[in-house]
Coordinates of C-alpha atoms in Angstrom, one line a residue:
Chain Y
M12 CA 146.9 129.0 215.2
T13 CA 150.3 128.2 213.7
N14 CA 153.5 128.4 215.5
P15 CA 156.3 130.0 213.4
S16 CA 159.1 128.0 215.1
S17 CA 157.4 124.7 214.4
I18 CA 157.0 125.8 210.8
A19 CA 160.6 126.8 210.5
S20 CA 161.7 123.4 211.9
R21 CA 160.0 121.8 209.0
V22 CA 162.2 123.6 206.4
P23 CA 164.6 121.1 205.0
A24 CA 168.1 121.2 206.4
G25 CA 169.7 122.2 203.1
R26 CA 167.8 125.5 203.1
N27 CA 169.0 126.8 206.5
R28 CA 170.6 129.8 204.7
A29 CA 167.1 131.0 203.7
S30 CA 165.5 130.3 207.1
A31 CA 165.3 134.0 208.1
T32 CA 163.5 135.0 205.0
S33 CA 161.5 131.8 205.2
V34 CA 160.3 132.7 208.7
A35 CA 159.4 136.2 207.5
A36 CA 157.4 134.7 204.6
R37 CA 155.6 132.4 207.0
V38 CA 154.7 135.3 209.2
A39 CA 153.4 137.2 206.2
W40 CA 151.4 134.1 205.2
V41 CA 149.8 133.8 208.6
M42 CA 148.9 137.5 208.6
V43 CA 147.3 137.5 205.2
V44 CA 145.4 134.3 205.7
G45 CA 144.4 135.5 209.2
V46 CA 142.9 138.7 207.7
F47 CA 140.8 136.7 205.3
L48 CA 139.8 134.2 208.0
C49 CA 138.5 137.1 210.1
F50 CA 136.6 138.4 207.1
F51 CA 134.9 135.1 206.4
A52 CA 134.5 133.7 210.0
L53 CA 133.8 136.7 212.2
P54 CA 130.4 137.7 210.7
I55 CA 129.3 134.1 211.4
A56 CA 130.5 134.4 215.0
W57 CA 128.8 137.7 215.3
M58 CA 125.6 136.2 214.0
L59 CA 125.7 133.4 216.5
L60 CA 126.2 135.8 219.4
A61 CA 123.9 138.7 218.5
P62 CA 120.6 136.9 219.4
T63 CA 121.9 136.4 222.9
R64 CA 122.2 140.1 223.5
S65 CA 119.8 143.0 223.7
D66 CA 119.9 145.6 221.0
A67 CA 121.3 148.1 223.4
G68 CA 123.9 145.5 224.4
I69 CA 125.0 145.2 220.8
V70 CA 125.3 148.9 220.4
H71 CA 127.1 149.7 223.6
G72 CA 128.7 146.5 224.7
A73 CA 132.0 145.0 223.7
P74 CA 131.7 143.1 220.4
F75 CA 131.8 139.3 220.3
T76 CA 130.6 138.6 223.8
F77 CA 127.8 136.3 224.9
G78 CA 124.8 138.1 226.3
S79 CA 122.4 136.0 228.3
L80 CA 119.9 133.2 227.8
D81 CA 117.2 135.6 228.9
D82 CA 118.0 137.9 226.1
L83 CA 118.1 135.0 223.7
A84 CA 114.6 134.0 224.9
A85 CA 113.4 137.6 224.5
S86 CA 114.8 137.8 220.9
W87 CA 113.0 134.5 220.1
R88 CA 109.8 135.8 221.6
H89 CA 109.9 139.0 219.6
L90 CA 110.6 137.1 216.4
Y91 CA 108.0 134.5 217.1
D92 CA 105.3 137.1 217.9
F93 CA 106.0 139.0 214.6
Q94 CA 102.7 138.7 212.6
S95 CA 101.6 135.9 214.8
H96 CA 104.5 133.4 214.3
A97 CA 105.0 134.2 210.6
I98 CA 108.6 132.9 210.9
V99 CA 107.3 129.4 211.5
T100 CA 105.0 129.7 208.5
W101 CA 107.8 131.0 206.3
V102 CA 110.2 128.2 207.2
G103 CA 107.4 125.7 206.7
N104 CA 106.8 127.1 203.2
S105 CA 110.5 126.9 202.4
A106 CA 110.5 123.3 203.4
L107 CA 107.4 122.6 201.3
Y108 CA 108.7 124.3 198.2
S109 CA 112.3 122.8 198.5
F110 CA 111.2 119.2 199.2
S111 CA 108.4 119.2 196.6
A112 CA 110.8 120.5 194.0
L113 CA 113.5 118.1 195.1
A114 CA 111.1 115.1 194.7
I115 CA 110.1 116.1 191.2
T116 CA 113.7 116.9 190.3
L117 CA 114.9 113.4 191.3
V118 CA 112.0 111.6 189.6
T119 CA 112.8 113.4 186.3
A120 CA 116.5 114.0 186.4
V121 CA 117.8 110.5 187.3
P122 CA 116.1 108.7 184.4
A123 CA 117.0 111.5 182.0
G124 CA 120.7 111.5 183.0
Y125 CA 120.7 107.7 182.7
A126 CA 119.1 107.6 179.3
L127 CA 121.4 110.4 178.0
A128 CA 124.4 108.4 179.2
T129 CA 123.4 104.9 178.1
T130 CA 121.1 105.1 175.2
R131 CA 121.2 106.7 171.8
F132 CA 118.3 108.5 170.4
R133 CA 117.6 111.3 168.0
G134 CA 117.9 114.7 169.6
R135 CA 120.3 113.4 172.3
V136 CA 123.1 115.8 171.6
A137 CA 120.6 118.7 171.3
L138 CA 119.1 117.8 174.6
L139 CA 122.5 117.6 176.3
T140 CA 123.6 120.9 174.8
A141 CA 120.4 122.7 175.9
T142 CA 120.9 121.2 179.4
L143 CA 124.4 122.5 179.6
M144 CA 123.5 125.9 178.4
V145 CA 120.5 126.4 180.8
M146 CA 122.6 124.9 183.6
L147 CA 125.2 127.6 183.2
M148 CA 122.7 130.4 183.0
P149 CA 122.1 132.1 186.4
N150 CA 118.6 131.1 187.6
A151 CA 117.5 134.8 187.9
T152 CA 117.6 135.1 184.1
L153 CA 114.4 133.2 183.7
V154 CA 112.4 134.6 186.6
L155 CA 110.7 137.5 184.8
P156 CA 110.0 135.5 181.7
L157 CA 108.6 132.7 183.9
Y158 CA 106.4 135.3 185.7
L159 CA 105.1 136.5 182.3
E160 CA 104.3 132.9 181.3
M161 CA 102.6 132.1 184.6
N162 CA 100.6 135.3 184.4
A163 CA 99.4 134.4 180.9
L164 CA 98.4 130.9 182.2
G165 CA 96.8 132.4 185.3
L166 CA 99.1 130.4 187.6
D167 CA 101.0 133.3 189.2
G168 CA 100.2 133.6 192.9
S169 CA 99.9 129.8 193.3
R170 CA 102.4 127.6 195.1
L171 CA 102.8 125.6 192.0
S172 CA 104.2 128.6 190.2
V173 CA 107.2 128.4 192.5
I174 CA 107.5 124.6 192.9
L175 CA 107.4 123.6 189.2
P176 CA 110.0 126.0 188.0
L177 CA 112.3 125.0 190.9
S178 CA 111.9 121.4 190.0
F179 CA 113.4 122.0 186.5
F180 CA 117.0 121.5 187.4
P181 CA 119.3 120.8 184.4
F182 CA 122.4 120.7 186.6
G183 CA 120.9 117.6 188.2
V184 CA 120.5 115.9 184.8
Y185 CA 124.0 116.8 183.9
L186 CA 125.5 115.4 187.1
T187 CA 123.5 112.1 186.6
Y188 CA 124.6 112.0 183.0
I189 CA 128.3 112.3 184.0
Y190 CA 127.9 109.8 186.8
Y191 CA 126.4 107.1 184.5
S192 CA 128.8 107.8 181.7
T193 CA 131.9 107.3 183.9
T194 CA 130.8 104.9 186.6
V195 CA 128.3 102.4 185.3
S196 CA 129.8 99.9 182.9
G197 CA 128.0 99.5 179.7
D198 CA 128.9 95.8 179.7
L199 CA 127.0 95.3 182.9
L200 CA 123.9 96.8 181.4
D201 CA 124.4 94.8 178.2
A202 CA 124.8 91.5 180.1
A203 CA 121.4 92.2 181.8
R204 CA 119.8 93.0 178.4
M205 CA 121.2 89.8 176.9
D206 CA 119.6 87.9 179.8
G207 CA 116.3 89.2 178.5
A208 CA 115.8 92.0 181.1
S209 CA 113.6 94.8 179.8
E210 CA 115.0 98.3 179.6
W211 CA 112.8 99.2 182.6
T212 CA 114.1 96.3 184.6
V213 CA 117.7 97.2 183.8
F214 CA 117.1 100.7 185.0
R215 CA 115.1 99.6 188.1
R216 CA 117.3 96.7 189.2
I217 CA 120.8 97.8 188.1
A218 CA 121.1 101.5 187.4
L219 CA 118.9 102.9 190.2
P220 CA 120.6 101.0 193.0
L221 CA 123.9 102.3 191.7
A222 CA 122.7 105.9 191.7
R223 CA 122.8 106.5 195.4
P224 CA 125.9 108.8 195.5
V225 CA 124.7 110.9 192.6
V226 CA 121.2 111.2 194.0
A227 CA 122.7 112.6 197.2
L228 CA 124.7 115.1 195.2
V229 CA 121.8 116.2 193.1
A230 CA 119.6 116.5 196.2
F231 CA 122.3 118.7 197.9
F232 CA 122.4 121.2 195.1
S233 CA 118.7 121.2 194.3
F234 CA 117.8 121.8 198.0
V235 CA 120.3 124.6 198.5
E236 CA 119.2 126.4 195.3
S237 CA 115.5 126.1 196.1
W238 CA 115.9 127.1 199.7
N239 CA 118.0 130.1 199.0
N240 CA 116.0 131.3 196.0
F241 CA 114.6 134.8 196.6
F242 CA 113.7 136.3 193.2
L243 CA 111.3 133.6 192.0
P244 CA 108.9 133.4 195.0
F245 CA 109.3 137.2 195.5
V246 CA 107.9 137.7 192.0
M247 CA 105.3 134.9 192.0
L248 CA 103.7 135.1 195.4
P249 CA 101.7 138.1 196.6
D250 CA 100.6 136.7 200.0
S251 CA 102.8 136.7 203.2
E252 CA 101.1 133.4 204.1
Q253 CA 102.8 131.8 201.1
Y254 CA 106.3 133.4 201.5
P255 CA 109.3 131.2 201.9
A256 CA 111.9 132.2 204.5
Q257 CA 114.0 134.2 202.1
V258 CA 111.2 136.5 201.2
G259 CA 110.0 136.6 204.8
L260 CA 113.4 138.1 205.8
N261 CA 112.6 140.9 203.4
T262 CA 109.3 141.5 205.2
L263 CA 111.1 141.5 208.6
L264 CA 113.7 144.0 207.3
T265 CA 110.9 146.3 205.9
A266 CA 109.1 146.1 209.3
S267 CA 112.2 146.8 211.4
P268 CA 112.6 150.4 212.6
M269 CA 116.3 149.8 212.4
F270 CA 116.4 150.7 208.7
N271 CA 113.0 152.3 208.1
S272 CA 112.2 155.2 210.4
S273 CA 108.8 155.2 208.7
S274 CA 107.8 151.7 209.9
G275 CA 105.6 151.5 212.9
I276 CA 106.6 150.3 216.4
S277 CA 108.2 146.9 216.1
E278 CA 110.2 144.7 218.3
I279 CA 112.3 143.6 215.3
L280 CA 115.8 144.9 216.1
R281 CA 119.3 143.7 215.5
P282 CA 119.1 140.5 217.7
E283 CA 115.8 139.5 216.1
L284 CA 117.2 140.1 212.6
A285 CA 120.3 138.1 213.3
L286 CA 118.3 135.3 214.8
A287 CA 116.0 135.2 211.8
A288 CA 118.9 135.1 209.4
L289 CA 120.5 132.3 211.4
L290 CA 117.3 130.2 211.8
T291 CA 116.3 130.5 208.2
S292 CA 119.8 129.4 207.1
I293 CA 120.1 126.4 209.4
P294 CA 118.9 123.7 206.9
V295 CA 121.4 125.0 204.3
L296 CA 124.1 125.3 206.9
I297 CA 123.6 121.6 207.8
V298 CA 123.9 120.6 204.1
F299 CA 127.0 122.8 203.8
L300 CA 128.7 121.2 206.8
F301 CA 128.6 117.8 205.0
S302 CA 129.0 118.8 201.4
Q303 CA 132.3 120.6 200.8
R304 CA 133.6 117.6 199.0
A305 CA 130.3 117.2 197.0
L306 CA 130.6 120.8 196.0
V307 CA 133.9 120.3 194.3
S308 CA 132.9 117.2 192.5
G309 CA 129.7 118.9 191.3
M310 CA 131.3 122.1 190.1
T311 CA 134.2 120.3 188.4
A312 CA 132.1 117.4 186.9
G313 CA 132.5 117.4 183.2
A314 CA 135.6 119.4 183.1
T315 CA 138.6 118.1 181.2
K316 CA 142.2 118.9 181.2
E317 CA 144.1 119.6 178.0
Chain N
M3 CA 132.9 108.2 191.3
V4 CA 131.2 111.5 191.6
A5 CA 130.6 111.5 195.3
T6 CA 133.4 109.2 196.3
G7 CA 137.2 109.5 196.1
T8 CA 139.1 112.7 196.6
P9 CA 138.2 116.0 194.9
Q10 CA 141.8 116.2 193.7
A11 CA 141.3 113.0 191.7
R12 CA 138.3 114.4 190.0
V13 CA 139.7 117.8 189.0
G14 CA 141.5 117.4 185.7
A15 CA 140.5 113.8 185.3
S16 CA 139.5 112.9 181.8
R17 CA 135.8 113.3 181.2
P18 CA 133.6 112.2 178.4
G19 CA 132.4 115.0 176.2
I20 CA 129.0 115.2 174.9
R21 CA 129.9 113.5 171.7
A22 CA 132.8 111.6 173.0
A23 CA 130.5 109.8 175.5
K24 CA 129.0 107.4 172.9
P25 CA 127.1 104.6 174.6
R26 CA 129.3 101.7 175.0
G27 CA 128.7 98.0 174.2
R28 CA 127.2 96.2 171.4
R29 CA 123.6 96.7 172.2
V30 CA 122.4 100.0 173.5
G31 CA 119.0 100.8 174.7
S32 CA 116.7 101.5 171.8
G33 CA 115.6 105.0 170.9
R34 CA 112.0 104.6 172.0
V35 CA 112.9 103.7 175.6
G36 CA 115.4 106.6 175.7
Y37 CA 112.5 109.0 174.9
L38 CA 110.5 107.5 177.7
F39 CA 113.3 108.1 180.2
V40 CA 113.9 111.7 179.2
A41 CA 110.2 112.5 178.8
G42 CA 109.6 114.0 182.3
Y43 CA 112.7 116.2 182.2
T44 CA 112.1 117.2 178.6
I45 CA 108.6 118.4 179.5
L46 CA 110.0 120.5 182.4
L47 CA 112.7 121.9 180.0
L48 CA 110.1 122.9 177.5
L49 CA 107.7 124.4 180.0
F50 CA 110.1 126.2 182.3
G51 CA 113.2 126.6 180.1
V52 CA 112.1 127.1 176.5
A53 CA 108.5 128.4 176.8
P54 CA 109.3 131.4 179.1
V55 CA 112.1 132.4 176.7
A56 CA 109.9 132.0 173.7
Y57 CA 107.1 133.9 175.3
A58 CA 109.4 136.7 176.5
L59 CA 110.8 137.0 173.0
W60 CA 107.2 137.2 171.6
L61 CA 106.2 139.8 174.2
S62 CA 109.3 141.9 173.5
V63 CA 108.3 142.4 169.8
T64 CA 104.6 142.9 170.3
N65 CA 102.5 145.5 172.0
S66 CA 99.8 145.1 174.7
S67 CA 97.2 144.2 172.0
G68 CA 99.4 141.5 170.5
Q69 CA 100.4 143.4 167.4
L70 CA 104.0 143.1 166.1
V71 CA 105.9 146.3 166.7
G72 CA 109.4 145.2 165.6
L73 CA 112.0 146.5 167.9
G74 CA 109.8 149.2 169.3
N75 CA 109.9 148.0 172.8
F76 CA 113.6 147.8 172.7
T77 CA 114.1 151.4 171.5
R78 CA 111.5 152.5 174.1
V79 CA 113.3 150.9 177.0
F80 CA 116.7 151.9 175.7
A81 CA 115.5 155.5 175.7
D82 CA 114.2 155.2 179.3
Y83 CA 116.3 157.6 181.5
R84 CA 116.8 154.7 183.9
F85 CA 118.2 152.3 181.4
G86 CA 121.7 153.7 181.2
P87 CA 122.2 154.1 184.9
V88 CA 121.1 150.5 185.8
F89 CA 123.7 149.1 183.4
A90 CA 126.3 151.6 184.6
H91 CA 125.6 150.5 188.2
I92 CA 125.9 146.8 187.4
G93 CA 128.9 147.4 185.2
L94 CA 130.8 149.1 188.1
Y95 CA 129.8 146.3 190.4
L96 CA 130.9 143.7 188.0
V97 CA 134.3 145.3 187.5
L98 CA 134.9 145.3 191.3
W99 CA 133.5 141.9 191.8
L100 CA 135.5 140.2 189.0
I101 CA 138.8 141.9 189.9
S102 CA 138.4 140.9 193.6
L103 CA 137.4 137.4 192.7
M104 CA 140.3 136.9 190.3
V105 CA 143.1 138.5 192.4
L106 CA 142.0 137.4 195.9
V107 CA 140.6 133.9 195.1
V108 CA 143.7 132.9 193.1
T109 CA 146.1 134.4 195.6
L110 CA 144.4 132.6 198.5
A111 CA 144.2 129.3 196.7
L112 CA 147.9 129.5 195.9
M113 CA 148.7 130.5 199.4
L114 CA 146.7 127.7 200.9
H115 CA 148.1 125.1 198.5
G116 CA 150.8 122.8 199.6
R117 CA 151.0 124.2 203.2
L118 CA 150.1 122.7 206.5
K119 CA 147.4 120.3 205.2
R120 CA 145.2 120.4 208.3
T121 CA 145.3 124.2 208.7
S122 CA 144.7 124.7 205.0
A123 CA 141.6 122.4 205.1
V124 CA 140.2 124.3 208.1
V125 CA 140.8 127.7 206.4
R126 CA 139.1 126.5 203.2
F127 CA 136.1 125.2 205.1
L128 CA 135.7 128.5 207.0
C129 CA 136.0 130.5 203.7
Y130 CA 133.3 128.3 202.1
L131 CA 130.8 128.3 205.0
P132 CA 129.4 131.8 204.5
G133 CA 128.0 130.4 201.2
A134 CA 125.2 128.9 203.3
F135 CA 123.9 132.4 204.0
A136 CA 123.7 133.4 200.3
G137 CA 120.7 135.6 199.5
A138 CA 118.7 137.6 202.0
S139 CA 120.4 136.4 205.1
S140 CA 123.8 137.7 204.0
V141 CA 122.4 141.1 203.1
L142 CA 120.7 141.4 206.5
I143 CA 123.8 140.5 208.4
W144 CA 126.0 142.9 206.4
L145 CA 123.6 145.7 206.7
I146 CA 124.0 145.5 210.4
L147 CA 127.7 144.8 210.3
L148 CA 128.3 147.9 208.1
D149 CA 126.2 150.2 210.4
P150 CA 128.9 152.1 212.3
V151 CA 126.6 152.4 215.4
A152 CA 126.5 148.6 216.0
S153 CA 129.4 147.2 214.0
P154 CA 132.3 145.5 215.7
I155 CA 134.4 147.3 213.2
G156 CA 132.8 150.7 213.9
P157 CA 136.1 152.5 214.3
V158 CA 137.3 151.2 211.0
L159 CA 134.1 152.4 209.2
R160 CA 134.3 155.8 210.8
A161 CA 138.0 156.0 209.8
V162 CA 136.9 155.7 206.1
G163 CA 134.3 158.4 206.7
W164 CA 131.2 156.3 207.2
S165 CA 129.7 157.5 210.4
S166 CA 126.1 156.5 210.0
A167 CA 124.1 153.7 208.4
A168 CA 122.6 156.2 206.0
Q169 CA 126.0 157.3 204.8
V170 CA 127.1 153.6 204.3
V171 CA 124.2 152.7 202.1
A172 CA 124.5 155.9 200.0
P173 CA 124.1 155.0 196.3
E174 CA 127.7 155.6 195.4
N175 CA 128.9 152.9 198.0
L176 CA 126.6 150.2 196.7
P177 CA 128.9 148.5 194.2
V178 CA 131.5 148.1 197.0
I179 CA 129.0 146.8 199.5
F180 CA 127.6 144.3 197.0
M181 CA 131.1 143.3 196.1
I182 CA 131.8 142.6 199.8
I183 CA 128.6 140.6 200.2
A184 CA 129.2 138.6 197.0
F185 CA 132.8 137.9 198.0
W186 CA 131.7 136.8 201.5
T187 CA 129.2 134.3 200.2
G188 CA 130.7 133.3 196.9
A189 CA 134.5 133.4 197.1
G190 CA 134.9 130.4 199.3
S191 CA 133.5 127.8 196.9
W192 CA 135.8 129.1 194.2
I193 CA 138.8 128.9 196.6
V194 CA 137.9 125.3 197.2
I195 CA 137.6 124.7 193.5
M196 CA 140.8 126.5 192.6
Y197 CA 142.6 124.5 195.3
G198 CA 141.3 121.3 193.8
A199 CA 142.5 122.4 190.4
L200 CA 145.9 123.1 191.8
N201 CA 146.0 119.6 193.1
G202 CA 145.5 118.5 189.5
I203 CA 148.9 119.9 188.5
P204 CA 151.3 116.9 188.4
H205 CA 153.6 116.9 191.4
E206 CA 156.7 116.2 189.3
V207 CA 156.3 119.5 187.4
I208 CA 156.4 121.5 190.6
E209 CA 159.3 119.4 192.0
A210 CA 161.3 119.8 188.8
A211 CA 160.9 123.6 189.0
R212 CA 161.9 123.6 192.6
I213 CA 165.1 121.6 191.9
D214 CA 165.9 124.1 189.2
G215 CA 165.9 126.7 191.9
A216 CA 162.4 128.3 191.4
G217 CA 160.9 129.9 194.4
A218 CA 157.3 129.7 195.5
L219 CA 156.5 132.9 193.7
Q220 CA 158.1 131.8 190.5
I221 CA 156.3 128.5 190.6
A222 CA 153.1 130.3 191.2
L223 CA 153.5 132.7 188.3
R224 CA 155.2 130.5 185.8
I225 CA 153.6 127.1 186.4
Q226 CA 150.5 127.2 188.5
L227 CA 148.9 130.4 187.2
P228 CA 149.1 129.4 183.5
M229 CA 147.7 125.9 184.4
L230 CA 144.7 127.5 186.2
R231 CA 143.9 129.7 183.3
K232 CA 140.9 127.7 182.1
W233 CA 139.4 127.6 185.6
I234 CA 139.9 131.3 186.1
A235 CA 138.1 131.9 182.8
Y236 CA 135.3 129.6 183.8
M237 CA 135.0 131.4 187.2
L238 CA 134.9 134.8 185.6
I239 CA 132.3 133.9 183.0
L240 CA 130.0 132.4 185.6
A241 CA 130.6 135.3 188.0
F242 CA 129.9 137.8 185.3
A243 CA 126.7 136.1 184.3
G244 CA 125.5 135.8 187.8
G245 CA 126.5 139.3 188.8
A246 CA 124.6 140.9 185.9
Q247 CA 121.4 139.4 187.3
L248 CA 121.8 141.0 190.7
F249 CA 118.3 141.4 192.3
V250 CA 118.0 140.4 196.0
E251 CA 120.9 142.6 197.2
P252 CA 119.8 145.9 195.7
Q253 CA 116.1 145.1 196.5
L254 CA 116.8 144.5 200.2
V255 CA 119.3 147.4 200.5
G256 CA 116.8 149.6 198.8
T257 CA 114.1 148.9 201.4
A258 CA 116.7 149.6 204.2
S259 CA 118.3 152.7 202.8
F260 CA 116.1 155.4 204.2
G261 CA 114.7 156.0 200.7
Q262 CA 118.1 156.9 199.2
V263 CA 118.4 153.9 196.9
P264 CA 115.8 153.7 194.2
D265 CA 113.9 150.5 193.5
D266 CA 115.5 150.4 190.1
W267 CA 119.2 150.0 190.8
S268 CA 119.9 146.9 188.8
P269 CA 118.6 145.8 185.3
N270 CA 116.5 143.0 186.8
Q271 CA 114.9 145.5 189.2
L272 CA 114.1 147.7 186.3
S273 CA 112.4 144.9 184.4
Y274 CA 110.5 144.1 187.6
Q275 CA 109.4 147.7 187.9
Y276 CA 108.1 147.6 184.3
A277 CA 106.1 144.5 185.0
F278 CA 104.7 145.3 188.5
V279 CA 104.6 149.0 188.8
A280 CA 103.9 150.1 185.2
A281 CA 102.2 146.8 184.2
D282 CA 104.1 147.1 181.0
F283 CA 104.8 143.5 180.3
N284 CA 106.2 144.2 176.8
G285 CA 108.8 146.6 178.2
A286 CA 109.6 144.1 181.0
A287 CA 110.1 141.4 178.4
A288 CA 112.4 143.6 176.3
I289 CA 114.7 144.1 179.3
A290 CA 114.5 140.4 180.2
V291 CA 115.5 139.5 176.7
V292 CA 118.5 141.8 176.9
L293 CA 119.6 140.1 180.1
L294 CA 118.8 136.7 178.6
V295 CA 121.1 137.4 175.6
L296 CA 123.9 138.4 178.0
S297 CA 123.4 135.1 180.0
L298 CA 123.2 132.9 177.0
G299 CA 126.4 134.5 175.6
C300 CA 128.2 133.7 178.9
A301 CA 126.9 130.2 178.9
A302 CA 127.9 129.6 175.3
A303 CA 131.4 131.1 176.1
A304 CA 131.7 128.7 179.1
V305 CA 130.7 125.7 177.0
F306 CA 132.3 126.4 173.7
K307 CA 135.3 128.7 174.5
A308 CA 136.5 128.0 178.0
G309 CA 137.3 124.4 177.0
L310 CA 136.2 122.9 180.2
F311 CA 133.4 120.9 178.7
E312 CA 135.2 118.9 176.1
R313 CA 132.8 118.2 173.3
G314 CA 135.0 115.9 171.5
H315 CA 135.1 115.5 167.7
S316 CA 132.7 113.4 165.8

């Protein structure tokens, strides 16, 4: 990956005395970083290769080798046949829940962030503080209280009991608030108001078209959080037909004889589990491939330096 | 600004605080319109943020017939023989998780900073990618990878005395296993963020120290580390809050542990057991309230103490 001699040649001429220790330091650097790289990357490589092998091949064969397309087809067939293509249902449910929640999030969060940044009203600081607090609380905190509430309302077990709580996304409001506070000039909005535009027109014609970058950012975060949420649907939904992919993986694991000697005969072994983990993560993986930069800007939004 | 420009530019850039960000201009939108714009979000906040908390609080101080019982539910769940162990489990896990996060994330960010730009970017990306598998997928993968029979690192596992899957998922190993999974999925994004924060340190400061003869280690310890302090605090607070809520990992490992790991390993699982197995909603609410207080405390610390969200002075 890195060639020590080419690194050493970059050391400034004035430091030649130290070049021996410098090379040693660089070698140590490569080794430490290499170990961590293996830790982070090899499980993914393994996950990509495992579905192409048979279970016996994984146990007895050399690690990190490609099996065959036949074995990949067999893994897929076993997975697809599980509870009459439940995997497709689960991924479909995940998509339904994530996109519905995302739509409601965008419709509510963008106007809210805009108003918090550009208008003044009673309760504004309280609303912002509440948003900040809830945003920093782990989302698992509210799951059981939400279940108790939904149970009292008789809504538990319905798809809405998952979609509606997921669509409450204070982080999205906060990101939009920061975006409008820092980017959109108050003078621009004022000029439009002076020209007689109504508040709605100002928002619709000026603020909304400017919001595209922050909408993408909010969408990224909301989608990933909804898609990867396990606890909320696990608690709310009793029926396998309604499970999203994350909860479906739990069903697969329970059915697999790999880890439960008590479970009946099942074709769900290591290649099928790896394939399921991979397939159900692909949408988030795609988002991740394009969003490293967005992640930093999101996580650091609102932070100030002394 | 948020989605454009470089991350470096954003970290450490001045941000408006809640109070500091007063609407600019002579005329600002009138209050009534403001209410309309925030109405949808406020309804969601009330229904799915405030109401569940209020209802859980109410349930935690009443009994199943709706009579006030004071702190009865709390003393009852505190006396449960499972209550101590679940917090002991989570406490041990949190110690391991926070230490590994603090030491390794900061070390890696420092090592990656200022070296071989292209290589460093690739390494950061690969560290961050496993985050896409957060949740059930990561648990599934690590359950297989830590099974000595099939693992590519089987010999290593056997060397540390883990020779069968059942031995690996023995209860005493769980804090370490959850730490590994959490680190695999969660450390990368913090490495990326710490790296961004390091870029926020003015170049002249580092250069001046270098001219004065400071080595990389001294620069790291004397300059970079103190300047990262806020970010480290922020990371630890959020990691603590998130770690205390552990649910999916012990739940999945529990189903795959050949019956060794009980269904009530973490506090959230215990609360779940109260609600679903014992149908004791008041007890479940009491545990949920304890966890809620913990989370709120962390959130308040992050907002008011860590100093990252500058609230300004009115």
